[in-house]
Coordinates of C-alpha atoms and ligand atoms in Angstrom, one line a residue:
M1 CA 0.0 0.0 0.0
S2 CA 1.2 3.6 -0.7
T3 CA 2.6 5.5 2.2
A4 CA 2.2 9.2 2.8
L5 CA 4.6 11.4 0.9
K6 CA 7.5 12.7 3.0
D7 CA 10.7 14.3 1.8
Q8 CA 14.1 13.3 3.1
F9 CA 13.9 15.9 5.9
G10 CA 10.6 14.5 7.1
R11 CA 8.4 17.3 5.8
S12 CA 5.1 15.9 4.6
I13 CA 3.4 17.3 1.5
E14 CA -0.2 18.2 2.0
Y15 CA -0.3 21.4 -0.1
L16 CA -0.1 21.8 -3.9
R17 CA 0.0 25.1 -5.8
I18 CA -1.4 24.6 -9.3
S19 CA -0.5 27.0 -12.0
V20 CA -3.1 26.9 -14.8
T21 CA -1.4 29.4 -17.1
D22 CA 1.9 31.4 -17.4
R23 CA 0.0 34.3 -19.1
C24 CA -1.4 37.4 -17.5
N25 CA -3.6 40.4 -18.2
F26 CA -1.2 42.5 -16.0
R27 CA 2.5 43.2 -16.3
C28 CA 3.5 44.0 -12.8
L29 CA 6.8 45.8 -12.5
Y30 CA 8.3 43.1 -10.2
C31 CA 7.0 40.1 -12.2
M32 CA 7.0 40.5 -16.0
P33 CA 8.5 42.7 -18.7
A34 CA 6.1 45.1 -20.4
E35 CA 6.2 43.0 -23.6
G36 CA 5.4 39.8 -21.7
L37 CA 7.5 36.6 -21.6
P38 CA 8.0 33.7 -24.0
W39 CA 4.7 32.0 -23.3
L40 CA 4.4 28.2 -23.1
P41 CA 3.0 26.5 -26.2
K42 CA -0.7 25.7 -25.8
A43 CA -0.1 22.0 -26.5
E44 CA 2.2 21.8 -23.5
I45 CA -0.4 23.2 -21.0
L46 CA -2.2 20.6 -19.0
S47 CA -5.9 20.4 -19.5
Y48 CA -8.2 20.7 -16.5
E49 CA -8.8 16.9 -16.7
E50 CA -5.0 16.3 -16.6
I51 CA -4.6 18.6 -13.6
G52 CA -7.5 16.6 -11.9
G53 CA -5.5 13.4 -12.7
V54 CA -2.5 14.7 -10.8
V55 CA -4.6 15.7 -7.8
R56 CA -6.5 12.4 -7.8
Q57 CA -3.2 10.5 -7.7
L58 CA -1.6 12.8 -5.0
A59 CA -4.6 12.9 -2.7
P60 CA -4.3 9.3 -1.4
L61 CA -0.6 10.1 -0.5
G62 CA -1.6 12.9 1.8
L63 CA -2.5 15.9 -0.3
R64 CA -5.2 18.0 1.4
R65 CA -5.1 21.6 0.3
L66 CA -4.9 23.3 -3.1
R67 CA -4.2 26.7 -4.4
I68 CA -4.9 27.7 -8.0
T69 CA -2.5 30.3 -9.4
G70 CA -0.5 31.4 -12.4
G71 CA 0.2 33.7 -14.3
E72 CA -3.3 35.0 -13.8
P73 CA -5.6 32.0 -13.4
T74 CA -8.8 33.9 -14.1
I75 CA -7.9 34.5 -17.7
R76 CA -8.1 30.8 -18.4
P77 CA -11.5 30.2 -19.8
N78 CA -14.1 28.4 -17.6
L79 CA -11.9 28.2 -14.5
E80 CA -14.9 27.1 -12.5
E81 CA -14.8 23.8 -14.4
L82 CA -11.4 23.1 -12.8
V83 CA -12.7 24.1 -9.4
R84 CA -15.7 21.7 -9.7
L85 CA -13.4 18.9 -10.8
L86 CA -11.0 19.4 -7.9
R87 CA -13.9 19.8 -5.4
A88 CA -15.0 16.3 -6.3
V89 CA -11.8 14.8 -5.0
P90 CA -12.9 13.6 -1.5
E91 CA -9.6 14.1 0.3
I92 CA -9.3 17.7 -0.6
E93 CA -10.3 19.9 2.3
D94 CA -9.5 23.4 1.0
I95 CA -9.3 25.1 -2.4
A96 CA -7.9 28.7 -2.7
L97 CA -7.2 31.0 -5.6
S98 CA -4.5 33.5 -6.1
T99 CA -5.6 36.3 -8.4
N100 CA -4.8 39.9 -9.4
G101 CA -8.5 40.5 -8.7
A102 CA -9.4 42.3 -12.0
R103 CA -12.0 39.7 -13.0
L104 CA -13.4 39.0 -9.5
P105 CA -16.5 41.2 -9.8
E106 CA -17.5 39.1 -12.8
L107 CA -16.3 35.6 -11.6
A108 CA -16.5 35.5 -7.8
H109 CA -20.0 33.9 -7.7
R110 CA -19.3 31.3 -10.4
L111 CA -16.1 30.2 -8.7
R112 CA -17.8 30.0 -5.3
D113 CA -20.7 28.0 -6.7
A114 CA -18.2 25.6 -8.2
G115 CA -16.7 25.0 -4.8
L116 CA -13.9 27.5 -4.4
D117 CA -13.3 28.3 -0.6
R118 CA -11.2 31.4 -0.6
I119 CA -9.0 33.9 -2.4
N120 CA -5.7 35.7 -2.1
M121 CA -5.9 38.9 -4.1
S122 CA -2.9 41.0 -5.1
A123 CA -3.2 44.8 -4.8
D124 CA -0.2 47.0 -4.7
S125 CA -2.0 50.4 -4.6
L126 CA -5.5 51.8 -3.9
R127 CA -5.0 54.7 -6.3
P128 CA -6.3 54.1 -9.9
D129 CA -3.4 55.9 -11.7
R130 CA -0.8 54.1 -9.6
I131 CA -2.4 50.7 -10.1
A132 CA -2.2 51.2 -13.8
K133 CA 1.5 52.2 -13.5
I134 CA 2.5 49.2 -11.4
A135 CA 0.4 46.7 -13.4
R136 CA 1.2 48.5 -16.7
R137 CA -2.4 47.8 -17.7
N138 CA -5.5 49.8 -17.1
L139 CA -8.3 47.4 -16.6
G140 CA -10.3 49.6 -14.2
F141 CA -9.2 47.3 -11.3
D142 CA -10.4 48.6 -7.9
P143 CA -9.2 46.5 -5.0
A144 CA -12.0 47.3 -2.6
T145 CA -14.7 46.5 -5.3
S146 CA -13.1 43.2 -6.1
A147 CA -12.6 42.2 -2.4
L148 CA -16.3 43.1 -1.7
A149 CA -17.4 41.1 -4.7
A150 CA -15.5 38.1 -3.3
E151 CA -16.9 38.7 0.2
R152 CA -20.5 38.9 -1.1
A153 CA -20.0 35.6 -3.0
G154 CA -19.2 34.0 0.3
L155 CA -15.4 33.5 -0.3
A156 CA -13.6 33.6 3.1
P157 CA -11.2 34.5 4.5
I158 CA -10.2 37.2 2.1
K159 CA -6.5 37.9 2.0
I160 CA -5.0 40.9 0.2
N161 CA -1.3 40.7 -0.8
V162 CA 0.7 44.0 -1.2
V163 CA 4.2 43.9 -2.5
V164 CA 5.9 46.9 -0.9
M165 CA 8.4 48.9 -3.0
R166 CA 10.3 51.8 -1.6
S167 CA 9.4 55.1 -3.3
I168 CA 6.8 53.3 -5.5
N169 CA 4.0 52.4 -3.1
D170 CA 5.4 52.4 0.4
D171 CA 3.5 55.7 1.1
E172 CA 0.3 53.6 1.0
I173 CA 1.2 51.1 3.8
E174 CA -1.0 53.0 6.3
D175 CA -3.9 53.2 3.9
F176 CA -3.8 49.4 3.3
A177 CA -3.6 48.8 7.0
R178 CA -6.6 51.0 7.6
L179 CA -8.7 48.7 5.4
T180 CA -8.5 46.2 8.3
L181 CA -10.3 48.7 10.6
D182 CA -13.4 48.6 8.3
H183 CA -13.4 45.1 6.9
P184 CA -12.7 41.6 8.1
W185 CA -9.9 41.3 5.5
H186 CA -6.3 40.1 6.0
V187 CA -3.9 42.5 4.5
R188 CA -0.4 41.0 4.0
F189 CA 2.7 43.0 3.1
I190 CA 5.2 41.0 1.1
E191 CA 8.9 41.8 0.8
L192 CA 9.9 42.4 -2.8
M193 CA 11.9 39.4 -4.1
P194 CA 14.6 39.8 -6.7
V195 CA 13.3 37.2 -9.1
G196 CA 12.6 37.2 -12.9
E197 CA 12.3 40.5 -14.8
M198 CA 12.5 43.4 -12.3
S199 CA 11.9 46.4 -14.7
G200 CA 14.4 48.7 -12.9
L201 CA 13.6 47.5 -9.4
T202 CA 16.7 46.8 -7.3
W203 CA 17.5 45.7 -3.7
E204 CA 17.1 49.4 -2.8
H205 CA 13.3 49.0 -3.4
I206 CA 13.0 46.3 -0.7
V207 CA 11.2 47.5 2.4
P208 CA 11.9 45.1 5.3
S209 CA 8.8 44.0 7.1
D210 CA 10.0 45.4 10.5
E211 CA 9.9 48.8 8.9
V212 CA 6.3 48.1 7.6
L213 CA 5.2 47.1 11.0
S214 CA 6.7 50.1 12.8
R215 CA 4.9 52.4 10.3
I216 CA 1.6 50.7 10.9
A217 CA 2.1 51.0 14.7
S218 CA 1.7 54.8 14.3
L219 CA -2.0 54.1 13.6
G220 CA -2.6 52.6 17.0
A221 CA -1.8 49.6 19.3
L222 CA -0.7 46.7 17.2
A223 CA -0.8 43.2 18.8
K224 CA 0.3 39.8 17.6
D225 CA -2.6 37.7 16.3
G226 CA -3.2 34.2 15.3
G227 CA -4.3 35.4 11.8
P228 CA -7.1 34.2 9.6
P229 CA -8.9 31.0 10.4
R230 CA -7.8 29.2 7.3
G231 CA -4.5 28.8 5.5
N232 CA -1.1 28.1 6.9
G233 CA 1.1 30.3 4.7
P234 CA 4.3 31.8 5.9
A235 CA 2.8 35.1 7.2
E236 CA 3.0 36.4 10.7
Y237 CA -0.1 38.3 11.8
Y238 CA -0.9 41.4 13.9
R239 CA -4.2 43.3 14.6
L240 CA -4.8 46.9 15.2
A241 CA -6.9 47.4 18.4
G242 CA -10.6 46.8 17.6
A243 CA -10.0 45.9 14.0
P244 CA -12.1 43.1 12.3
G245 CA -9.2 42.3 9.9
T246 CA -5.6 41.5 10.5
I247 CA -2.2 42.6 9.1
G248 CA 0.3 40.1 8.0
V249 CA 3.9 40.3 6.9
I250 CA 5.6 37.8 4.6
T251 CA 9.3 38.1 4.8
P252 CA 11.1 36.0 2.2
M253 CA 14.1 38.3 2.2
T254 CA 14.7 38.7 5.9
H255 CA 13.5 35.2 7.2
T256 CA 13.2 31.8 5.6
Y257 CA 10.4 29.3 6.1
C258 CA 12.1 26.3 4.5
A259 CA 12.2 24.2 7.7
S260 CA 8.4 24.0 7.8
C261 CA 7.8 24.1 4.0
N262 CA 5.0 21.6 3.2
R263 CA 4.3 22.7 -0.4
V264 CA 5.0 21.6 -3.9
R265 CA 4.0 23.3 -7.2
L266 CA 2.6 22.0 -10.4
T267 CA 3.6 24.3 -13.4
A268 CA 1.1 24.9 -16.2
D269 CA 3.1 22.6 -18.4
G270 CA 3.0 19.7 -16.0
R271 CA 6.3 19.9 -14.0
L272 CA 6.3 19.2 -10.3
R273 CA 8.5 21.7 -8.6
T274 CA 9.6 21.1 -5.0
C275 CA 11.1 24.5 -4.3
L276 CA 10.1 28.0 -5.6
F277 CA 13.7 28.8 -6.3
G278 CA 16.2 26.8 -8.3
D279 CA 15.5 24.0 -10.7
H280 CA 14.2 21.1 -8.6
E281 CA 11.5 19.7 -10.9
V282 CA 10.2 16.5 -12.5
L283 CA 8.1 16.4 -15.7
L284 CA 4.8 14.7 -15.0
R285 CA 3.1 15.6 -18.3
D286 CA 4.4 12.7 -20.5
A287 CA 3.6 10.0 -18.0
L288 CA 0.2 11.6 -17.5
R289 CA -0.5 11.6 -21.2
Q290 CA 0.7 8.0 -21.5
H291 CA -1.5 7.0 -18.6
E292 CA 1.4 5.8 -16.5
P293 CA 1.3 5.9 -12.7
L294 CA 2.7 9.2 -11.3
E295 CA 3.7 8.0 -7.8
P296 CA 7.3 7.0 -8.7
L297 CA 7.7 10.5 -10.2
F298 CA 6.2 12.1 -7.1
R299 CA 8.7 10.2 -4.9
Q300 CA 11.6 11.1 -7.2
A301 CA 10.6 14.8 -7.0
L302 CA 10.4 14.7 -3.2
A303 CA 13.7 13.0 -2.8
D304 CA 15.2 16.1 -4.5
K305 CA 13.3 18.7 -2.5
P306 CA 16.1 20.9 -1.1
K307 CA 16.5 21.6 2.6
E308 CA 16.3 25.4 1.9
H309 CA 16.4 27.8 -1.0
A310 CA 19.4 29.8 -2.1
L311 CA 17.6 33.1 -2.8
L312 CA 19.4 35.0 -0.1
Q313 CA 22.8 34.3 -1.6
M314 CA 21.8 35.2 -5.1
K315 CA 22.0 38.5 -6.9
V316 CA 19.1 40.1 -8.9
G317 CA 18.3 38.2 -12.0
G318 CA 18.8 34.6 -13.1
L319 CA 15.8 33.3 -11.3
R320 CA 12.5 32.6 -13.1
A321 CA 9.6 35.0 -12.7
L322 CA 7.0 33.8 -10.2
S323 CA 4.4 33.9 -13.0
Q324 CA 6.4 31.1 -14.7
V325 CA 6.7 28.8 -11.7
G326 CA 3.3 29.3 -10.1
G327 CA 4.3 31.8 -7.4
Ligands
LIG401 N1 -1.5 36.6 -10.8 C1 -1.8 36.2 -9.5 C2 -1.6 37.4 -8.5 O1 -0.9 38.4 -8.9 O2 -1.9 37.2 -7.3 C3 -1.2 35.0 -9.1 C4 0.3 34.8 -9.5 S1 1.4 35.9 -8.8 C5 2.9 35.4 -9.5 C6 1.5 35.4 -7.1 C7 2.0 36.3 -6.1 O3 3.4 36.5 -6.3 C8 1.4 37.7 -6.1 O4 1.0 38.0 -4.8 C9 2.5 38.6 -6.5 O5 2.4 39.9 -5.9 C10 3.7 37.9 -6.0 N2 5.0 38.2 -6.7 C11 5.3 38.1 -8.0 N3 6.6 38.5 -8.2 C12 7.1 38.9 -7.0 C13 8.3 39.5 -6.6 N4 9.3 39.7 -7.4 N5 8.4 39.8 -5.2 C14 7.4 39.5 -4.3 N6 6.2 39.0 -4.7 C15 6.1 38.7 -6.0
LIG402 FE1 0.4 38.9 -13.4 FE2 0.3 38.2 -10.9 FE3 2.7 38.5 -12.2 FE4 1.2 40.6 -11.6 S1 2.1 39.3 -10.1 S2 2.2 40.2 -13.6 S3 -0.9 39.8 -11.8 S4 1.2 37.0 -12.6

């Protein structure tokens, strides 16, 4: 009988991030060049049924939680069909979506009806002109409208991810924090990571999370908090006195979480990646299309999961954009 998946350091794998596309309707400064990236050929992209096949084979080995990501997952047609298919796998307890939020007003209800549990929405500014400058697309995205649409559809908890960039959006830290005073939302500030195409961003643009927290503390008493009821990402949470929402910090640049890392990633073209950084990956697509069992490949991938990533020793550039690896 198959035994639960554990890597050589004893970390069990319960969590899979599934990238459904490497494409995007935004071109965020820190993620993609303005002209886009060399996109994966369509024939190499896994179908929803093939993604379902991977999840169905991983579930008996301990997989419990999924996150659908990209690129921008909501630009893939009929995403709710994938959600429905994943919801039907009995072992899966939680399905989340990472999105830039632009299409949430239109899609939130359909996704919820198909069985999506919750969302993480990226939003780097609350000012329309600045949103368009950072995303280099003007799609009329309004973070509060999109978060409200998700809330009304019944998606919960709602997490909002802000990549903080010095002299680009760090003057909005307090405005984002104030959202938690009025809404039960979880606003998480992420340290900029020097990966992929950085469009002129450098290490100078990184704002350490300690600085973010001390600025928010100027708004009122800030206490440590357990954070949102669902999800076990690498954020640390705080709460302003009396606020329904929480404030989180995600600190890939100043702390690492590798020792407790329980995640693997499935790229849009069917590679299982066991670390966000570096080239630890095994191609599942061919075996999947030839109807061969995937378990030996899962075990091979896990045997190669590194103890920790090497990001902190690396210089800007040379690492693939998060949109390409299912960040
Ligand atoms: N398109 C979706 C979105 O933006 O949420 C999902 C994919 S996106 C690659 C996933 C997350 O990675 C987003 O929260 C984004 O802000 C973050 N991200 C991408 N590049 C980053 C970088 N260089 N530093 C920090 N966070 C980054
Ligand atoms: Fe697209 Fe998300 Fe990358 Fe922005 S961070 S370009 S929304 S994939």
